[in-house]
mmCIF file of C-alpha atoms in Angstrom:
data_model
loop_
_atom_site.group_PDB
_atom_site.id
_atom_site.type_symbol
_atom_site.label_atom_id
_atom_site.label_comp_id
_atom_site.label_asym_id
_atom_site.label_seq_id
_atom_site.Cartn_x
_atom_site.Cartn_y
_atom_site.Cartn_z
ATOM 1 C CA MET A 1 -1.395 -15.037 54.892
ATOM 2 C CA SER A 2 1.799 -16.456 56.434
ATOM 3 C CA LEU A 3 5.204 -15.153 55.852
ATOM 4 C CA HIS A 4 6.241 -18.143 54.076
ATOM 5 C CA ALA A 5 3.236 -17.950 51.756
ATOM 6 C CA ARG A 6 3.916 -14.403 50.917
ATOM 7 C CA THR A 7 7.641 -15.177 50.161
ATOM 8 C CA VAL A 8 6.719 -18.060 47.859
ATOM 9 C CA CYS A 9 4.024 -15.884 46.135
ATOM 10 C CA ARG A 10 6.503 -13.151 45.562
ATOM 11 C CA ALA A 11 9.304 -15.673 44.176
ATOM 12 C CA ALA A 12 6.693 -17.075 42.038
ATOM 13 C CA ALA A 13 5.681 -13.681 40.594
ATOM 14 C CA ARG A 14 9.300 -12.699 39.966
ATOM 15 C CA LEU A 15 9.927 -15.865 38.135
ATOM 16 C CA ALA A 16 6.870 -15.250 35.802
ATOM 17 C CA VAL A 17 7.953 -11.730 35.091
ATOM 18 C CA ALA A 18 11.536 -13.103 34.254
ATOM 19 C CA VAL A 19 9.980 -15.686 31.991
ATOM 20 C CA LEU A 20 7.774 -13.225 30.032
ATOM 21 C CA ILE A 21 10.696 -10.664 29.613
ATOM 22 C CA LEU A 22 12.998 -13.468 28.483
ATOM 23 C CA GLY A 23 10.371 -14.778 26.015
ATOM 24 C CA GLY A 24 9.650 -11.243 24.738
ATOM 25 C CA LEU A 25 13.386 -10.609 24.209
ATOM 26 C CA THR A 26 13.724 -13.793 22.254
ATOM 27 C CA SER A 27 10.666 -13.499 20.140
ATOM 28 C CA CYS A 28 11.540 -10.275 18.897
ATOM 29 C CA SER A 29 14.595 -11.328 16.958
ATOM 30 C CA PRO A 30 13.840 -12.197 13.407
ATOM 31 C CA GLU A 31 15.384 -15.164 11.859
ATOM 32 C CA ARG A 32 17.881 -14.607 9.189
ATOM 33 C CA LYS A 33 16.753 -15.954 5.688
ATOM 34 C CA GLY A 34 18.785 -14.298 3.102
ATOM 35 C CA ILE A 35 21.666 -12.223 2.051
ATOM 36 C CA THR A 36 21.979 -8.572 1.026
ATOM 37 C CA GLY A 37 24.578 -7.269 -1.298
ATOM 38 C CA LEU A 38 25.466 -4.084 -3.264
ATOM 39 C CA THR A 39 25.747 -4.157 -7.011
ATOM 40 C CA VAL A 40 25.340 -1.642 -9.766
ATOM 41 C CA ASP A 41 23.533 -1.550 -13.077
ATOM 42 C CA ALA A 42 25.176 -1.148 -16.600
ATOM 43 C CA ALA A 43 24.982 2.733 -16.031
ATOM 44 C CA GLY A 44 26.914 2.416 -12.741
ATOM 45 C CA ARG A 45 23.781 3.288 -10.618
ATOM 46 C CA PRO A 46 23.713 1.498 -7.170
ATOM 47 C CA LEU A 47 21.245 -1.269 -6.475
ATOM 48 C CA ALA A 48 20.409 -3.308 -3.527
ATOM 49 C CA ALA A 49 20.778 -7.073 -4.226
ATOM 50 C CA LEU A 50 18.819 -9.564 -2.245
ATOM 51 C CA ALA A 51 18.612 -13.385 -2.296
ATOM 52 C CA TRP A 52 16.576 -15.208 0.133
ATOM 53 C CA CYS A 53 15.264 -18.830 0.987
ATOM 54 C CA SER A 54 12.065 -17.835 2.513
ATOM 55 C CA ASP A 55 8.764 -18.327 0.930
ATOM 56 C CA ARG A 56 8.387 -14.686 0.171
ATOM 57 C CA PRO A 57 10.639 -11.739 -0.434
ATOM 58 C CA PRO A 58 11.497 -9.282 2.221
ATOM 59 C CA ASP A 59 9.161 -6.203 2.130
ATOM 60 C CA ILE A 60 11.714 -3.608 2.475
ATOM 61 C CA VAL A 61 15.467 -2.818 2.110
ATOM 62 C CA SER A 62 16.825 -0.557 4.946
ATOM 63 C CA LEU A 63 19.789 1.553 4.190
ATOM 64 C CA PHE A 64 21.438 3.637 6.852
ATOM 65 C CA THR A 65 25.004 5.192 8.010
ATOM 66 C CA VAL A 66 26.897 3.399 10.382
ATOM 67 C CA ARG A 67 29.831 4.433 12.825
ATOM 68 C CA GLU A 68 32.092 1.498 12.072
ATOM 69 C CA ALA A 69 32.189 -0.595 8.893
ATOM 70 C CA THR A 70 33.852 -3.695 7.657
ATOM 71 C CA SER A 71 35.787 -1.703 5.107
ATOM 72 C CA PRO A 72 38.627 0.611 6.209
ATOM 73 C CA THR A 73 38.488 4.411 5.122
ATOM 74 C CA PRO A 74 40.343 4.771 1.831
ATOM 75 C CA SER A 75 42.018 7.845 3.214
ATOM 76 C CA GLY A 76 43.054 6.432 6.463
ATOM 77 C CA ARG A 77 41.240 9.319 8.272
ATOM 78 C CA PRO A 78 38.562 8.820 10.974
ATOM 79 C CA THR A 79 35.099 7.934 9.665
ATOM 80 C CA PRO A 80 32.852 10.970 9.439
ATOM 81 C CA TRP A 81 29.466 10.520 11.039
ATOM 82 C CA PRO A 82 26.873 12.405 9.070
ATOM 83 C CA MET A 83 23.331 13.114 10.309
ATOM 84 C CA TRP A 84 21.532 11.160 7.505
ATOM 85 C CA PRO A 85 18.261 9.469 8.449
ATOM 86 C CA GLY A 86 18.591 6.702 6.063
ATOM 87 C CA GLU A 87 16.148 5.410 3.520
ATOM 88 C CA LYS A 88 13.707 2.519 3.051
ATOM 89 C CA TYR A 89 13.091 0.970 -0.387
ATOM 90 C CA THR A 90 10.119 -1.199 -1.169
ATOM 91 C CA VAL A 91 10.843 -4.774 -2.638
ATOM 92 C CA PRO A 92 8.334 -5.671 -5.255
ATOM 93 C CA ARG A 93 5.705 -8.461 -3.867
ATOM 94 C CA ALA A 94 6.191 -10.401 -7.057
ATOM 95 C CA ALA A 95 10.014 -10.479 -6.814
ATOM 96 C CA THR A 96 11.789 -13.683 -7.114
ATOM 97 C CA SER A 97 15.206 -14.500 -5.490
ATOM 98 C CA PRO A 98 17.706 -13.167 -6.441
ATOM 99 C CA THR A 99 16.428 -9.614 -7.182
ATOM 100 C CA THR A 100 17.644 -6.057 -7.244
ATOM 101 C CA VAL A 101 16.029 -2.821 -5.906
ATOM 102 C CA PRO A 102 17.152 0.449 -7.246
ATOM 103 C CA LEU A 103 18.469 2.798 -4.536
ATOM 104 C CA GLU A 104 16.783 6.047 -5.713
ATOM 105 C CA SER A 105 18.282 9.246 -4.353
ATOM 106 C CA PHE A 106 21.346 7.530 -3.203
ATOM 107 C CA PRO A 107 23.962 8.530 -2.430
ATOM 108 C CA PRO A 108 22.645 11.576 -0.432
ATOM 109 C CA GLY A 109 23.964 14.874 -1.756
ATOM 110 C CA SER A 110 25.863 15.643 -4.823
ATOM 111 C CA GLY A 111 29.433 15.384 -3.366
ATOM 112 C CA ALA A 112 28.913 12.283 -1.213
ATOM 113 C CA ASP A 113 31.919 11.686 0.951
ATOM 114 C CA PRO A 114 33.681 8.270 -0.169
ATOM 115 C CA ASP A 115 34.654 7.566 3.468
ATOM 116 C CA VAL A 116 31.134 7.584 4.988
ATOM 117 C CA ALA A 117 30.082 4.026 5.969
ATOM 118 C CA TYR A 118 26.664 2.597 5.108
ATOM 119 C CA ALA A 119 24.966 -0.714 5.941
ATOM 120 C CA MET A 120 21.894 -2.201 4.176
ATOM 121 C CA TYR A 121 19.688 -5.249 4.718
ATOM 122 C CA GLY A 122 16.259 -6.606 3.747
ATOM 123 C CA VAL A 123 13.513 -7.272 6.331
ATOM 124 C CA ALA A 124 9.935 -8.595 6.462
ATOM 125 C CA ASP A 125 7.109 -5.993 7.545
ATOM 126 C CA ASP A 126 6.113 -8.401 10.234
ATOM 127 C CA ASN A 127 9.859 -8.783 11.564
ATOM 128 C CA SER A 128 9.578 -12.559 10.824
ATOM 129 C CA PHE A 129 12.868 -12.652 8.971
ATOM 130 C CA THR A 130 15.749 -10.569 7.891
ATOM 131 C CA THR A 131 18.735 -10.794 5.603
ATOM 132 C CA HIS A 132 22.279 -10.592 6.338
ATOM 133 C CA ARG A 133 23.550 -7.044 6.065
ATOM 134 C CA VAL A 134 26.199 -5.649 3.769
ATOM 135 C CA ASP A 135 28.483 -2.645 4.782
ATOM 136 C CA PHE A 136 30.032 -0.523 2.249
ATOM 137 C CA ARG A 137 31.341 2.861 1.434
ATOM 138 C CA VAL A 138 30.168 5.162 -1.425
ATOM 139 C CA GLY A 139 33.776 5.105 -2.895
ATOM 140 C CA GLU A 140 33.536 1.380 -3.315
ATOM 141 C CA LEU A 141 30.806 1.653 -6.036
ATOM 142 C CA THR A 142 33.397 2.531 -8.565
ATOM 143 C CA ASP A 143 35.017 -0.789 -8.105
ATOM 144 C CA LEU A 144 31.832 -2.690 -8.685
ATOM 145 C CA ALA A 145 30.980 -4.232 -12.119
ATOM 146 C CA ALA A 146 27.437 -4.944 -13.345
ATOM 147 C CA GLY A 147 26.868 -8.639 -12.479
ATOM 148 C CA SER A 148 29.037 -8.592 -9.456
ATOM 149 C CA VAL A 149 27.777 -8.256 -5.847
ATOM 150 C CA LEU A 150 29.635 -6.893 -2.813
ATOM 151 C CA VAL A 151 28.815 -8.698 0.361
ATOM 152 C CA THR A 152 29.948 -8.701 3.871
ATOM 153 C CA GLU A 153 30.768 -12.303 5.351
ATOM 154 C CA ILE A 154 32.364 -13.645 8.373
ATOM 155 C CA VAL A 155 35.872 -15.227 7.859
ATOM 156 C CA GLU A 156 37.681 -16.531 10.877
ATOM 157 C CA GLY A 157 35.459 -14.509 13.034
ATOM 158 C CA GLU A 158 36.176 -11.241 11.157
ATOM 159 C CA GLU A 159 33.736 -9.444 8.874
ATOM 160 C CA VAL A 160 35.351 -8.893 5.569
ATOM 161 C CA GLN A 161 34.005 -7.742 2.016
ATOM 162 C CA VAL A 162 33.823 -10.152 -0.706
ATOM 163 C CA THR A 163 32.716 -9.620 -4.314
ATOM 164 C CA LEU A 164 30.691 -12.439 -5.823
ATOM 165 C CA SER A 165 29.110 -13.250 -9.142
ATOM 166 C CA LEU A 166 25.350 -13.028 -9.191
ATOM 167 C CA GLU A 167 25.134 -16.807 -9.506
ATOM 168 C CA GLU A 168 27.265 -17.384 -6.215
ATOM 169 C CA PHE A 169 25.232 -14.673 -4.536
ATOM 170 C CA ALA A 170 22.117 -16.348 -5.376
ATOM 171 C CA HIS A 171 23.429 -19.728 -4.110
ATOM 172 C CA ARG A 172 24.395 -18.074 -0.838
ATOM 173 C CA GLY A 173 20.841 -16.817 -0.388
ATOM 174 C CA GLU A 174 19.405 -20.239 -0.819
ATOM 175 C CA ASN A 175 21.800 -21.738 1.822
ATOM 176 C CA GLU A 176 20.787 -19.202 4.492
ATOM 177 C CA CYS A 177 17.850 -21.585 5.555
#
């Protein structure tokens, strides 16, 4: 085989590998088809709120700690970074949009630090779609009323927290598609 033929083969092989890698990276990103929020029931217990425009509900709600969050720490001190592995909560298969999912055993520990930042979102088991996540702190649960939903949205390029009515939350979920 001539030097030119080997060079062409190598270039073609590199191009094929690059296309496969690029295709693999882009195909793993789930499409966003909903919104996640935080609400409370009448007794003040935390609930994940989900609204979606997909033909089926997300399969799970994933809740975890984050290093940085949209909301500032109430005390002004640096955000602590606890070692909490997070939780996954199952969304009922028959759920209709909007729905809520109880966050059993949350917050972790009896004396939960109000400055710890959390994030939560819904996702399909097959990674076909996800919902826009919400960032929050445990201390913000006290400001929520049953029927209101805390969400994280983008305003002028910045993430901010907004409290919506359940009706507005459902409407925003429908508009994600």
